[in-house]
Tab-separated table of C-alpha atoms in Angstrom:
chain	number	residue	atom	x	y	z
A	15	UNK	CA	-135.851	5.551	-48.450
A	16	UNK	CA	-137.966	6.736	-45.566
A	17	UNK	CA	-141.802	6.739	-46.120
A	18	UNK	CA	-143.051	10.129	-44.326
A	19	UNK	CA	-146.724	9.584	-42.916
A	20	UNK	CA	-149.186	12.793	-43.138
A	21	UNK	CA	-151.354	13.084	-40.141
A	22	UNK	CA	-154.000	15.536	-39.491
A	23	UNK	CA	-155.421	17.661	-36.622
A	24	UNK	CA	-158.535	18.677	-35.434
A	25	UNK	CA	-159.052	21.896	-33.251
A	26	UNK	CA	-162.208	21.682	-31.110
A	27	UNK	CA	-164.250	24.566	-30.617
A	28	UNK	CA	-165.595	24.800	-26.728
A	29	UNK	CA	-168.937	25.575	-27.848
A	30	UNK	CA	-170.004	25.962	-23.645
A	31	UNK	CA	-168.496	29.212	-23.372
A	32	UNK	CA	-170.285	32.217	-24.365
A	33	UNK	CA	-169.375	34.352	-27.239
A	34	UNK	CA	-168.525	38.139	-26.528
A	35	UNK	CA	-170.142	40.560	-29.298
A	36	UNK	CA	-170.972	44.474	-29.220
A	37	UNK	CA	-174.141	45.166	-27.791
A	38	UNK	CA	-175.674	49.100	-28.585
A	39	UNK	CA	-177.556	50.464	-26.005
A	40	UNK	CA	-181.291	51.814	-25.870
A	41	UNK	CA	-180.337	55.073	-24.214
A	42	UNK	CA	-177.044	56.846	-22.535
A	43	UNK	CA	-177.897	58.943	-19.776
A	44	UNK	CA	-176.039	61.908	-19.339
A	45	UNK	CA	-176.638	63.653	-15.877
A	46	UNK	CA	-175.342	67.325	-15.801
A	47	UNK	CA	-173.670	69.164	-12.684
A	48	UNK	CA	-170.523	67.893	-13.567
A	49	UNK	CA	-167.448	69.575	-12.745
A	50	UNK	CA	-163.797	69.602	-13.800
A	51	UNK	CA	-162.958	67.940	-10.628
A	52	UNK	CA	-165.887	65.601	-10.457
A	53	UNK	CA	-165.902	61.749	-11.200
A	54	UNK	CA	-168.252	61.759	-14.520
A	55	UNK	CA	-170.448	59.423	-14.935
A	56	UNK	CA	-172.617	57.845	-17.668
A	57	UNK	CA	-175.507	55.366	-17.415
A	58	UNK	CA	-176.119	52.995	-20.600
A	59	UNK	CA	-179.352	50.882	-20.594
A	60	UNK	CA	-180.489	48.666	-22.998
A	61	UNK	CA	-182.688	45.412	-23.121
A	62	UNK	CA	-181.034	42.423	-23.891
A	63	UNK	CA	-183.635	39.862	-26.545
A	64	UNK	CA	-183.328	36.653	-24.847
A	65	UNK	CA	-182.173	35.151	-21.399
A	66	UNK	CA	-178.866	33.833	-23.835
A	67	UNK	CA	-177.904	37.134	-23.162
A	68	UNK	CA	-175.884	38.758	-20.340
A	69	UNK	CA	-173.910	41.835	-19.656
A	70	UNK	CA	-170.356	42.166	-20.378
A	71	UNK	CA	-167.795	44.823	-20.023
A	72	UNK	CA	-167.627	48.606	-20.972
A	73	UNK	CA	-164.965	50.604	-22.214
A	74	UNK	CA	-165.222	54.707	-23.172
A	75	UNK	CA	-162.367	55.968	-25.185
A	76	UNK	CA	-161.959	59.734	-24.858
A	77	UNK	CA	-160.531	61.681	-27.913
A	78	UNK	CA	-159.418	65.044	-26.314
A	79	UNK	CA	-158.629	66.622	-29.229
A	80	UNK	CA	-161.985	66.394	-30.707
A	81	UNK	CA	-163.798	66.160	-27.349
A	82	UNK	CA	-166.007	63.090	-28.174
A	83	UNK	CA	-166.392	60.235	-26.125
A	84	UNK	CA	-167.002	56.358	-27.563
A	85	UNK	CA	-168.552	54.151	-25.529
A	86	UNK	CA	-168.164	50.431	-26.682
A	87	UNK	CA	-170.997	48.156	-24.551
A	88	UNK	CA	-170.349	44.035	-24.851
A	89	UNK	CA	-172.598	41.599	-23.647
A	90	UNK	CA	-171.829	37.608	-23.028
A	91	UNK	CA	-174.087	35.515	-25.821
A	92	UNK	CA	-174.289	31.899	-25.081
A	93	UNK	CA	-175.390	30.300	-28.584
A	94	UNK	CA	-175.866	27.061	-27.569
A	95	UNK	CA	-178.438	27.571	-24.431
A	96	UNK	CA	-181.824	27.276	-24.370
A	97	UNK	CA	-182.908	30.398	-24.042
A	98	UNK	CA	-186.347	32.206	-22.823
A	99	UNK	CA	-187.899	34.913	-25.576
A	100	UNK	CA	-188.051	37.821	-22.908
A	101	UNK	CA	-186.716	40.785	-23.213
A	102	UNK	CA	-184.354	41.552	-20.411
A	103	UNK	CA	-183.145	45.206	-18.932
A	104	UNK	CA	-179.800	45.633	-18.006
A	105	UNK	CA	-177.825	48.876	-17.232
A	106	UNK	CA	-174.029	49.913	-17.000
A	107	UNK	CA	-172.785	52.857	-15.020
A	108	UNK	CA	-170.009	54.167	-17.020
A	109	UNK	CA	-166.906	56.034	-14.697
A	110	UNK	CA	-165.075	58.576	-16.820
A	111	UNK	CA	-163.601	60.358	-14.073
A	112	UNK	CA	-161.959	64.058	-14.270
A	113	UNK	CA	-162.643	65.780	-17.175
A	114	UNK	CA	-161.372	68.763	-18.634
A	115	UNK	CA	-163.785	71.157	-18.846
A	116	UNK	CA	-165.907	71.603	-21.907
A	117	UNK	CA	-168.407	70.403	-23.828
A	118	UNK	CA	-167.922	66.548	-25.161
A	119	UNK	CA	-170.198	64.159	-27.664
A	120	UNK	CA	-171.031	61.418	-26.420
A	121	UNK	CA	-171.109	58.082	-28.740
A	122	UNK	CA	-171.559	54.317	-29.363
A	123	UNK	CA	-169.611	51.950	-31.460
A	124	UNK	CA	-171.646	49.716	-33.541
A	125	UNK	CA	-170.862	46.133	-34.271
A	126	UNK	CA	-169.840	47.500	-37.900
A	127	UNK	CA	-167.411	49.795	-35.903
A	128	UNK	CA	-169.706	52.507	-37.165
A	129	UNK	CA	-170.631	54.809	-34.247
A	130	UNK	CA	-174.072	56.644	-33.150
A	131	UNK	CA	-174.401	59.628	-31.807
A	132	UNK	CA	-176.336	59.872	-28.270
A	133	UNK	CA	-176.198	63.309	-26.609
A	134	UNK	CA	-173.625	65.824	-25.246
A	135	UNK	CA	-171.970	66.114	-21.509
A	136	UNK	CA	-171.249	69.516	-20.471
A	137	UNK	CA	-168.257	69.531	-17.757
A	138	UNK	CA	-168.104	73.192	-15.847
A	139	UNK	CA	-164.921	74.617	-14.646
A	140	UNK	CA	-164.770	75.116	-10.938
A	141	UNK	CA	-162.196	76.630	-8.721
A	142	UNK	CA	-163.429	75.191	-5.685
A	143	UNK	CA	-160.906	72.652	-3.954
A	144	UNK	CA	-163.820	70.363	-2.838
A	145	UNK	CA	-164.874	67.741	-5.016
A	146	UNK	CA	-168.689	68.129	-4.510
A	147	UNK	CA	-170.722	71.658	-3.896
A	148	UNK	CA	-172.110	69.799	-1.156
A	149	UNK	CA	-171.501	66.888	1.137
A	150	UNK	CA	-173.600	63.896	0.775
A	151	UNK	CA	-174.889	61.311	3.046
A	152	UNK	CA	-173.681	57.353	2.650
A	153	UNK	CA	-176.431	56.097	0.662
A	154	UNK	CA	-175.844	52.802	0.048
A	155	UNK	CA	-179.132	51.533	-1.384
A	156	UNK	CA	-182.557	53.528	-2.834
A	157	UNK	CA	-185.800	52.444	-4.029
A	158	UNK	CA	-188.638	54.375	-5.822
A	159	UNK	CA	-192.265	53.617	-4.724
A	160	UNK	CA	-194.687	53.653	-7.860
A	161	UNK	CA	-197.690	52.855	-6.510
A	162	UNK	CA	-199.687	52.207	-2.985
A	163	UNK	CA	-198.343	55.324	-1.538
A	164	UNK	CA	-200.543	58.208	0.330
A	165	UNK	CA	-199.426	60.271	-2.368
A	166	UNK	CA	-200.119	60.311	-5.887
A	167	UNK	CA	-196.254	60.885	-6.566
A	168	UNK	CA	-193.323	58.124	-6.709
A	169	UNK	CA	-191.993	58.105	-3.085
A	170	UNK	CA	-187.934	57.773	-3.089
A	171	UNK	CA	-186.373	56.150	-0.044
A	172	UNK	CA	-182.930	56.302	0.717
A	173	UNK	CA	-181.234	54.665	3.421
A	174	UNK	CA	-177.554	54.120	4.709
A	175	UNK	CA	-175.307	54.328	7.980
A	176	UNK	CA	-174.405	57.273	9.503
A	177	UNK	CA	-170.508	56.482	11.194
A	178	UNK	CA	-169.585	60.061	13.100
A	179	UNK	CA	-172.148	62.159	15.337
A	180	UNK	CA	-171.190	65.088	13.407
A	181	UNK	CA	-172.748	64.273	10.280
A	182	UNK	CA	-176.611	64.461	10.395
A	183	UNK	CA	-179.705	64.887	7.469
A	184	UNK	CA	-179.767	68.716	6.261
A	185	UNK	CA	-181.828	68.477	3.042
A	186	UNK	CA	-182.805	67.069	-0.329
A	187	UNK	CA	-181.757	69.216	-3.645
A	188	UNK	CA	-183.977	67.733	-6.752
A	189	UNK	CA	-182.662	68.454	-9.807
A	190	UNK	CA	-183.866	68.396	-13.221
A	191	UNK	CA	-181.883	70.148	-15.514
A	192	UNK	CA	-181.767	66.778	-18.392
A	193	UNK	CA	-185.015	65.962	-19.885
A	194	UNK	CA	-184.686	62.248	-18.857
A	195	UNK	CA	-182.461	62.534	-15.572
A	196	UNK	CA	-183.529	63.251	-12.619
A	197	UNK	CA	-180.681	64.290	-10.120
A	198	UNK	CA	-181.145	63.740	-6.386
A	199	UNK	CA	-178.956	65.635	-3.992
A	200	UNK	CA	-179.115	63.859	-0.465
A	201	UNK	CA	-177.321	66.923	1.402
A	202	UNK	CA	-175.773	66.215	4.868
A	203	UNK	CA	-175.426	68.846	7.502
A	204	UNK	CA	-172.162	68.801	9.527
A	205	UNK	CA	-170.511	69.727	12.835
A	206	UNK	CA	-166.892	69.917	13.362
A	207	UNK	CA	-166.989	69.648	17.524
A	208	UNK	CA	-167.604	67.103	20.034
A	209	UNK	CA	-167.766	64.004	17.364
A	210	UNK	CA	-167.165	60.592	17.772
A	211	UNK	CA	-168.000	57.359	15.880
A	212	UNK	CA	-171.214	55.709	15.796
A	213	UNK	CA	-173.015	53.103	13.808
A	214	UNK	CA	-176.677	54.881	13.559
A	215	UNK	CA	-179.177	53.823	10.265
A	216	UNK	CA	-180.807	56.866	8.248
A	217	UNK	CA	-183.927	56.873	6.391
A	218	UNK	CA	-185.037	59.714	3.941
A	219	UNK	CA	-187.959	59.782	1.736
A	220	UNK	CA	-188.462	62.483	-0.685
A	221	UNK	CA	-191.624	63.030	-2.982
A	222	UNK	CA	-190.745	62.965	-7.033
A	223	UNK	CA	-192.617	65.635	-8.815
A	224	UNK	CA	-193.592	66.312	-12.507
A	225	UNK	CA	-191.591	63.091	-13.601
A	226	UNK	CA	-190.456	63.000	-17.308
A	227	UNK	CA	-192.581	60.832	-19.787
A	228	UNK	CA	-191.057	57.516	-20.698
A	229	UNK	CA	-187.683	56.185	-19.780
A	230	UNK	CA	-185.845	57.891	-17.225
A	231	UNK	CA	-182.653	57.826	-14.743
A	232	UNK	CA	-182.430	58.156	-11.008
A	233	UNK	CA	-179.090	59.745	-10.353
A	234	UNK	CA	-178.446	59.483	-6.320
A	235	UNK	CA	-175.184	61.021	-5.507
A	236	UNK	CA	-173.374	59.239	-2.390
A	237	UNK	CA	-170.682	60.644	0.247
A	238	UNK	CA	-168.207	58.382	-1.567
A	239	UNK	CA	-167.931	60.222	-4.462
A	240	UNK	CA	-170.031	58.095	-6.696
A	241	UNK	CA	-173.533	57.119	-7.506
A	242	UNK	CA	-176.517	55.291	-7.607
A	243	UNK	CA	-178.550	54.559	-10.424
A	244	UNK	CA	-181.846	53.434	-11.229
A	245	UNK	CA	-183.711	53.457	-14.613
């Protein structure tokens, strides 16, 4: 007769590594001007409660039978840290590219799997075969100038490389069609002649006028076909 021991195991949590939980966002801005050949794009912002906190992935499901979109937001939550009582900003730009056109809802998922409505992205139908209306320049970086300017308006400043002679600084189309977006339009002006390549830094500053109470969005559209965001 053979005596069979019983041992027992013990699984060991890694308590160092962060957990991953649903985070809802503050706001979702929803910039207009969209076409049905555009990259559309979504900004979420939020503010995290502690430093344990850190941002995680994004995902938006689109349903196109009912046209609504779900955005689920997830943030990194180290339990174990010590952690600073601040509250801490964070944004997500959210690429849903083409769209059909139409009107869509746009919504969060809860961490009950609930979701919450948060506003409504028109997409036009175009039958142009360019992308954009207009051509923009290369921004790569912007900032926004609050205070300790010669005006009493927010100065934006947008800078980038300019990499053909035939591509130069046309104009600056402002729009504000979203209570709490404000679209900038950096257009370029181009030449189809005599070009060759150069490496020559750009600089355009642009006065903001009648800006929206509270939170808001920066929307710069770039050459590349995406953006850059600011709340």
């Amino acid at each position: 007769v053979c005596a069979l021991s019983t041992m027992s195991f013990t699984t060991s949590v890694d308590t160092s590594k962060p957990d991953l939980i649903v985070m809802v966002p503050g706001d979702v801005f929803i910039p207009s001007g969209f076409d049905d050949n555009d990259n559309v794009q979504l900004v979420a912002y939020g503010r995290f409660p502690n430093t344990c906190y850190h941002v995680g992935p994004v995902n938006a499901v689109l349903n196109a039978t009912t046209h609504r979109i779900t955005i689920t937001n997830e943030a990194y939550h180290t339990p174990n840290a010590i952690c600073l009582q601040v509250l801490v900003p964070y944004s997500q730009t959210i690429n849903l590219g083409v769209l059909s056109a139409g009107n869509y809802d746009v919504e969060v998922q809860k961490a009950d799997r609930s979701v919450a409505l948060m506003g409504s992205l028109p997409v036009a139908h175009t039958d142009n075969p360019n992308i954009d209306d207009y051509t923009y320049l290369p921004v790569e970086e912007f900032h926004v100038a609050l205070s300790g300017v010669q005006t009493e308006n927010p100065i934006i400043t947008m800078t980038g490389i300019f990499r053909t002679t035939c591509m130069s600084y046309l104009e600056t189309r402002i729009i504000h069609n979203t209570a709490n977006v404000i679209e900038i339009l950096p257009v370029a002006d181009l030449k189809t002649t005599d070009c060759h390549e150069t490496l020559a830094p750009f600089e355009v500053k642009e006065e903001l006028k009648s800006l929206p109470h509270g939170r808001f969005l920066i929307h710069v559209r770039t050459l590349n076909g995406r953006s850059l965001n600011q709340v």
